[in-house]
PDB file of C-alpha atoms in Angstrom:
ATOM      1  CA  UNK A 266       0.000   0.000   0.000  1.00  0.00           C
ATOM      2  CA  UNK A 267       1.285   3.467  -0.984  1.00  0.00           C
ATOM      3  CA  UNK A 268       1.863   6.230   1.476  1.00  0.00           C
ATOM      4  CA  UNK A 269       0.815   9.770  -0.049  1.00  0.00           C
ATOM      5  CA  UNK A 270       1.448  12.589   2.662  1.00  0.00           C
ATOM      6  CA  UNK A 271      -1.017  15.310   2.314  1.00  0.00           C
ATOM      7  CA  UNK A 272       1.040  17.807   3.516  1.00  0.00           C
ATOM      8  CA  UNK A 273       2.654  20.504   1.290  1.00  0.00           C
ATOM      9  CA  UNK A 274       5.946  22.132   1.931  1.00  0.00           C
ATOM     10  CA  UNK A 275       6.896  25.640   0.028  1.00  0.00           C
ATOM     11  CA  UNK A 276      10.099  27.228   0.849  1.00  0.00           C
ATOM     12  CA  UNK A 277      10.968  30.282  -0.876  1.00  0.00           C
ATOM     13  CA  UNK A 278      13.939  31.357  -2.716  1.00  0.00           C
ATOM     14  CA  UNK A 279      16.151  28.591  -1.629  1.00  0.00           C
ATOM     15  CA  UNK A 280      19.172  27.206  -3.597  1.00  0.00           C
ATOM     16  CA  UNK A 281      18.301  23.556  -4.827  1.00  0.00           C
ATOM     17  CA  UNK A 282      20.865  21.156  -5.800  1.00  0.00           C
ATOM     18  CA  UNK A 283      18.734  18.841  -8.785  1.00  0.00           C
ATOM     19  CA  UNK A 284      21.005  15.420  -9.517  1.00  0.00           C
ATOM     20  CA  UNK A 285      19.888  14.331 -12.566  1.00  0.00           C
ATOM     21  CA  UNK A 286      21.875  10.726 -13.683  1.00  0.00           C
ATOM     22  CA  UNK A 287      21.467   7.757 -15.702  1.00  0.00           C
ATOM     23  CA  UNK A 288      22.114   4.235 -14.712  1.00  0.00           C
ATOM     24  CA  UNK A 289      24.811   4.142 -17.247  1.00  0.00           C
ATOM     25  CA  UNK A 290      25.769   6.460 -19.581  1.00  0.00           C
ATOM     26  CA  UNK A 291      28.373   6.937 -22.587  1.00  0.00           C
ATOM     27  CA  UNK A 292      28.907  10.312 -22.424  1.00  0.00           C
ATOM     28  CA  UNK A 293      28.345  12.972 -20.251  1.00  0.00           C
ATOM     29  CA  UNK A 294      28.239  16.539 -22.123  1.00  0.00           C
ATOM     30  CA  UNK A 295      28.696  19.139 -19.435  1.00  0.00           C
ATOM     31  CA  UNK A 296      31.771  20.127 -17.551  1.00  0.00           C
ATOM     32  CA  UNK A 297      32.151  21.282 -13.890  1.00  0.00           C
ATOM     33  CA  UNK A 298      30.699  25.222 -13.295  1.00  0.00           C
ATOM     34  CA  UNK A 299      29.426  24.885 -16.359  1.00  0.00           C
ATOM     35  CA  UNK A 300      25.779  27.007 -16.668  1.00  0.00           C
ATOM     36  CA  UNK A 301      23.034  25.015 -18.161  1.00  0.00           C
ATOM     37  CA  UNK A 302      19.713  25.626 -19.587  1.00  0.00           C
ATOM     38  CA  UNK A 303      16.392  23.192 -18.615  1.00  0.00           C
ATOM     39  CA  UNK A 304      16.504  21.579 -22.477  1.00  0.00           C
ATOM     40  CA  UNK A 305      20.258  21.030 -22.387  1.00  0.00           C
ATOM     41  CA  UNK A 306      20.881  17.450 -22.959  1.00  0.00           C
ATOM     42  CA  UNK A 307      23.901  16.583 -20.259  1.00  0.00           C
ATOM     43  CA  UNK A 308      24.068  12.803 -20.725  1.00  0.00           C
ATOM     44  CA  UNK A 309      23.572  10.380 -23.250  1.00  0.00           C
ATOM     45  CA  UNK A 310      23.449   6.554 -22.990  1.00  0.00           C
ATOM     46  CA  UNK A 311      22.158   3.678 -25.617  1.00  0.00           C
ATOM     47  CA  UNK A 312      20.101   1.219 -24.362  1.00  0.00           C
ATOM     48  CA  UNK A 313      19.737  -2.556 -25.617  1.00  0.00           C
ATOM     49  CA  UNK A 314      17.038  -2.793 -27.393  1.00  0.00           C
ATOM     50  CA  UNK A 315      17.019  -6.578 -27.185  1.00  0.00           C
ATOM     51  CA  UNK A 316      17.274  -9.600 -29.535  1.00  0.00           C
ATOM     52  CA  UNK A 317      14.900 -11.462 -31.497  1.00  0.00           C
ATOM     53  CA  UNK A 318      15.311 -14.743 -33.258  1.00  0.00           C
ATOM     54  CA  UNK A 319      13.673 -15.555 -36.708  1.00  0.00           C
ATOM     55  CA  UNK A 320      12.949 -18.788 -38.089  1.00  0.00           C
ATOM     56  CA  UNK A 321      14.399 -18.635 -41.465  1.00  0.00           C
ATOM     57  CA  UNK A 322      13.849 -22.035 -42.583  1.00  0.00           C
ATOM     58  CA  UNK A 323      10.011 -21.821 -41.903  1.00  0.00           C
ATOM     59  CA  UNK A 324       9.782 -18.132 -43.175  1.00  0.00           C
ATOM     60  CA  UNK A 325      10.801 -19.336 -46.893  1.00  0.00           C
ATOM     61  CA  UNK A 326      10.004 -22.878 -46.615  1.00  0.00           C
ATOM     62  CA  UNK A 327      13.087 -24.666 -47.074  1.00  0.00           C
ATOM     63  CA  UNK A 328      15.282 -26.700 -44.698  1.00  0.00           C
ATOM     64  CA  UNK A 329      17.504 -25.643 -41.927  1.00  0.00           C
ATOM     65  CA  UNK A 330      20.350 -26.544 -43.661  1.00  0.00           C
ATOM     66  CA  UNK A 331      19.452 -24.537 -47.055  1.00  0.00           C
ATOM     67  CA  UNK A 332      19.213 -21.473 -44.745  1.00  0.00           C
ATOM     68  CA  UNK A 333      22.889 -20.249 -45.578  1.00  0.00           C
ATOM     69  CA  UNK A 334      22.463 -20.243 -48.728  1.00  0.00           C
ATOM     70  CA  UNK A 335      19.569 -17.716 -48.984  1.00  0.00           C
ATOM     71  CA  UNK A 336      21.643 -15.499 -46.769  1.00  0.00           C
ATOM     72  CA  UNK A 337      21.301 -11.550 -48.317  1.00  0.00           C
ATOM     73  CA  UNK A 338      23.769 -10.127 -45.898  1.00  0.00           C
ATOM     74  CA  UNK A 339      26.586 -11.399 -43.753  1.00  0.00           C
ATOM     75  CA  UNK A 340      27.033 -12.497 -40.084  1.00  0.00           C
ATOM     76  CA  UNK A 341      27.865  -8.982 -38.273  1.00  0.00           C
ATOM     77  CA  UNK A 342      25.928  -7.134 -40.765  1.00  0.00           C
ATOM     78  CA  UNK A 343      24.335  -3.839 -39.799  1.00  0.00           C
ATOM     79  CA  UNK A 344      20.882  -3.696 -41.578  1.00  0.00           C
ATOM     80  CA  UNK A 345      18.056  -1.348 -41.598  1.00  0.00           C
ATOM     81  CA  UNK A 346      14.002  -2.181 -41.307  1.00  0.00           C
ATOM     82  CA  UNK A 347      13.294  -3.613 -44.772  1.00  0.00           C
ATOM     83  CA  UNK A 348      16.837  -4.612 -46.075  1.00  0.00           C
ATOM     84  CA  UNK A 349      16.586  -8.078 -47.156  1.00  0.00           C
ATOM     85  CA  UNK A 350      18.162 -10.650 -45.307  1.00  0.00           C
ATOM     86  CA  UNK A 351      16.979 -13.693 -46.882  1.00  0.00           C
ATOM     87  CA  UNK A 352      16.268 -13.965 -51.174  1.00  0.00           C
ATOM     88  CA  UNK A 353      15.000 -17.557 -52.662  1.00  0.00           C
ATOM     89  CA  UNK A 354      14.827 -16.932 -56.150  1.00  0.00           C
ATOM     90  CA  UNK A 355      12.086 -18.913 -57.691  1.00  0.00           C
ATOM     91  CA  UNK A 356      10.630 -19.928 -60.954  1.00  0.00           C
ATOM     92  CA  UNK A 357       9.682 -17.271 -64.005  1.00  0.00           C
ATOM     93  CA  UNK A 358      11.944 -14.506 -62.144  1.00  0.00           C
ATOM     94  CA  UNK A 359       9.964 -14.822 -59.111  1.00  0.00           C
ATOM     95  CA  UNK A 360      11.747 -14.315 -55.655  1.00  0.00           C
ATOM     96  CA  UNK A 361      10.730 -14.810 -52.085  1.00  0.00           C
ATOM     97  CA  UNK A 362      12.232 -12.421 -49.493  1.00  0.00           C
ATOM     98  CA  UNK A 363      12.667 -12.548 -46.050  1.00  0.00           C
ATOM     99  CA  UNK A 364      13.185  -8.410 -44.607  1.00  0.00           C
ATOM    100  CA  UNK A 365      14.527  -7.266 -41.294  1.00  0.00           C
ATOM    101  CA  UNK A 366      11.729  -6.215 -39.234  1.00  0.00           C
ATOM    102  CA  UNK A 367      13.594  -3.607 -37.490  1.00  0.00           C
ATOM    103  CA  UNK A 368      17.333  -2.113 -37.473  1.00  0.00           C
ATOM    104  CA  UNK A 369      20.113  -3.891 -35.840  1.00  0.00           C
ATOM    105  CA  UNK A 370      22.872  -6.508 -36.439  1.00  0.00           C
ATOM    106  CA  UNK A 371      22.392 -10.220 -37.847  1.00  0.00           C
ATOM    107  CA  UNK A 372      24.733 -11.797 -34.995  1.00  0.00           C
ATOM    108  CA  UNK A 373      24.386 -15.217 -36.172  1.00  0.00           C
ATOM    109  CA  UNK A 374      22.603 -17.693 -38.282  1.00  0.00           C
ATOM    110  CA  UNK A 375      22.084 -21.080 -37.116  1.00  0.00           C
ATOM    111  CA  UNK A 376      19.926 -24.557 -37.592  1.00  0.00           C
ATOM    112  CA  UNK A 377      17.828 -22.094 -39.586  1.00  0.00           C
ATOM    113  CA  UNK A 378      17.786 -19.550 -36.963  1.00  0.00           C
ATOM    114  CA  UNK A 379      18.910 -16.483 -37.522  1.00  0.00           C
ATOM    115  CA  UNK A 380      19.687 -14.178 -33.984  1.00  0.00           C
ATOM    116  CA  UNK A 381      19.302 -10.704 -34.679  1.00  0.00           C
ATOM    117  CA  UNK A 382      19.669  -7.826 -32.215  1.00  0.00           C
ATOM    118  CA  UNK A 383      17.919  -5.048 -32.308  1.00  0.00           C
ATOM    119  CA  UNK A 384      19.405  -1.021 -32.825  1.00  0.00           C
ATOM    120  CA  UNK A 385      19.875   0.516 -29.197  1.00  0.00           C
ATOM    121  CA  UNK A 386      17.955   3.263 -28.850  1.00  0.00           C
ATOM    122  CA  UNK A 387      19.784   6.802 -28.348  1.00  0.00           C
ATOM    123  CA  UNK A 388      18.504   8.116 -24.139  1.00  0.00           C
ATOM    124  CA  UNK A 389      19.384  11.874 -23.565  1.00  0.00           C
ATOM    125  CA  UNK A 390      18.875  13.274 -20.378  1.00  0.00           C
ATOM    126  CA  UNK A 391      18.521  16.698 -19.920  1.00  0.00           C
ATOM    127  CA  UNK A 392      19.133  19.456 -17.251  1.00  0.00           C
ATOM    128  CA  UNK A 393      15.429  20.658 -16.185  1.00  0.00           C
ATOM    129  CA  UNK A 394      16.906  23.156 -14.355  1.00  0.00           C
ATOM    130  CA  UNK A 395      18.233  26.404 -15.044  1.00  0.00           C
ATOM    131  CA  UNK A 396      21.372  26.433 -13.391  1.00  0.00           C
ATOM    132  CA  UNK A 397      25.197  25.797 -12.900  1.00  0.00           C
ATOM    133  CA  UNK A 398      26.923  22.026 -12.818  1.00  0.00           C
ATOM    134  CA  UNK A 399      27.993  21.780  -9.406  1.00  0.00           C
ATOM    135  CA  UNK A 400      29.328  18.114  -8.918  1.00  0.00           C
ATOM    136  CA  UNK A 401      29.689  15.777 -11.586  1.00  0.00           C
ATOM    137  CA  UNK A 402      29.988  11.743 -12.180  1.00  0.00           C
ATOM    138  CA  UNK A 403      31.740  11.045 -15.645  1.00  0.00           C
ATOM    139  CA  UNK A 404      30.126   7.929 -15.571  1.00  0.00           C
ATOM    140  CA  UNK A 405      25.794   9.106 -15.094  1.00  0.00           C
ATOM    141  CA  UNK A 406      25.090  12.784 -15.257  1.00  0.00           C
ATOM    142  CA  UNK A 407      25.843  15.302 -12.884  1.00  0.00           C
ATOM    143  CA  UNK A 408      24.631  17.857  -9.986  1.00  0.00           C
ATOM    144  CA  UNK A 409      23.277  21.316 -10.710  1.00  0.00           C
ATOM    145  CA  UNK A 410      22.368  23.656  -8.714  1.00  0.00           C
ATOM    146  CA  UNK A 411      19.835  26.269  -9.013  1.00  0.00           C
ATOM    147  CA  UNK A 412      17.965  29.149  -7.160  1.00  0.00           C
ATOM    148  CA  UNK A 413      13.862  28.865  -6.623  1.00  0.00           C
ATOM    149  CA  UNK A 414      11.079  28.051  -4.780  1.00  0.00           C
ATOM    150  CA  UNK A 415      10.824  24.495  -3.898  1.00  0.00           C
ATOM    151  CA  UNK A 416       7.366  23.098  -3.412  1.00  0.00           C
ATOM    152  CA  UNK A 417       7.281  19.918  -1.992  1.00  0.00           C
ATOM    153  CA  UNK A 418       4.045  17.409  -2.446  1.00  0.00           C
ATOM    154  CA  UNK A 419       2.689  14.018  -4.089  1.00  0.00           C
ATOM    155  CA  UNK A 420       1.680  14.560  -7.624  1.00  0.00           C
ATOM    156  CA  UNK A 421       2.846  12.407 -11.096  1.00  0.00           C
ATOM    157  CA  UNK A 422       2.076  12.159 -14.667  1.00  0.00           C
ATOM    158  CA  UNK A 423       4.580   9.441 -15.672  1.00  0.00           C
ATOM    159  CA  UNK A 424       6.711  11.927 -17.435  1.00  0.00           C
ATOM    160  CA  UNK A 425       9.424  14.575 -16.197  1.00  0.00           C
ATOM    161  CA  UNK A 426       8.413  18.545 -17.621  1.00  0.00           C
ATOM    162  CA  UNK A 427      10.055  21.504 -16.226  1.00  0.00           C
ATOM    163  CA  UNK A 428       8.578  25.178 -16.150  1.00  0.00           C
ATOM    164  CA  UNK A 429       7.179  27.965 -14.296  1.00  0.00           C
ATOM    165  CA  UNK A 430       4.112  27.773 -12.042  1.00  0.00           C
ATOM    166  CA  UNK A 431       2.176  30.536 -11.928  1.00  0.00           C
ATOM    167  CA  UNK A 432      -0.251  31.958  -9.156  1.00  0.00           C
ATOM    168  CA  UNK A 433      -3.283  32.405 -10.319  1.00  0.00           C
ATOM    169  CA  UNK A 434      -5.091  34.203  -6.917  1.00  0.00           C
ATOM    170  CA  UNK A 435      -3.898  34.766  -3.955  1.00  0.00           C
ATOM    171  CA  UNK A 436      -7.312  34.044  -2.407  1.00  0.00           C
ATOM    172  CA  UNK A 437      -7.763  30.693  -0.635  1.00  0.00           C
ATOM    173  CA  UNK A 438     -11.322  30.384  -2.057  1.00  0.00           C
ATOM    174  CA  UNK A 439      -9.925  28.628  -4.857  1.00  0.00           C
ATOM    175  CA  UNK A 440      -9.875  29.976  -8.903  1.00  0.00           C
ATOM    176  CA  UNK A 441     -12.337  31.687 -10.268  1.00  0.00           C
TER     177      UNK A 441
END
């Protein structure tokens, strides 16, 4: 069961120190002191995507051990969604193909199998913050810090945003 406080805490013009880090990442793009802006991307990682494994063989009806010779592209190859990775020419100039489904590298092909691993996908994380880099890990992201009014409080979408809030009345009646 979740906990929600219902308590909200506002402190006024406060300096805030906002880590923002990745599990992993290849390359951080911001340097110590460094003054960033909210959309400034300050790490970037690739993610596994995964693998999948097709069953050649049974995609253009032939046996496991005709597989290799269908083969459109080498083990290692780098292909993109829709390159042909399998061709069976048939009768009267016909031809049977087998495409990649996605982009990513054919790793292996096997018994008829062929192993294919998806593209990683490209994760930047940006700042969020106005602010200046005040600690960093070469490794995930850094520190910045930042001056503002920090409200704490339970609310979520599922997604991270950044901007201004604005007071609307200063009434506690509510908005009109």
């Amino acid at each position: 069961m979740n906990f929600y406080p219902s308590t909200t805490i506002v402190n006024r013009l406060v300096e805030i120190e906002v880590e923002r880090m990745l599990p992993t990442a290849d390359e951080v793009t911001v340097r110590m002191n460094q003054e960033v802006s909210p959309v400034q991307v300050i790490a970037r990682a690739k993610r596994n995507q995964g693998f999948t494994i097709l069953n050649g063989s049974e995609l253009l009806n032939v046996s496991a051990e005709d597989v290799p010779k269908y083969l459109a592209v080498e083990e290692g190859t780098t292909v993109r969604k829709g390159d042909p990775l399998l061709v069976r020419k048939g009768r009267f100039g016909r031809k049977q193909e087998v495409v990649a489904p996605f982009s990513g590298i054919l790793i292996q092909v096997r018994r008829g199998y062929l192993l294919f691993e998806r593209q990683p996908r490209l994760l930047e994380l940006r700042a969020m913050v106005p602010g200046r880099v005040s600690n960093l890990n070469p490794t995930r992201g850094a520190s910045i810090k930042t001056w503002g009014t920090q409200i704490q409080g339970v609310w979520g979408s599922g997604r991270e945003g950044y901007g201004t809030i604005k007071v609307l009345t200063n009434s506690t009646k509510g908005v009109p």
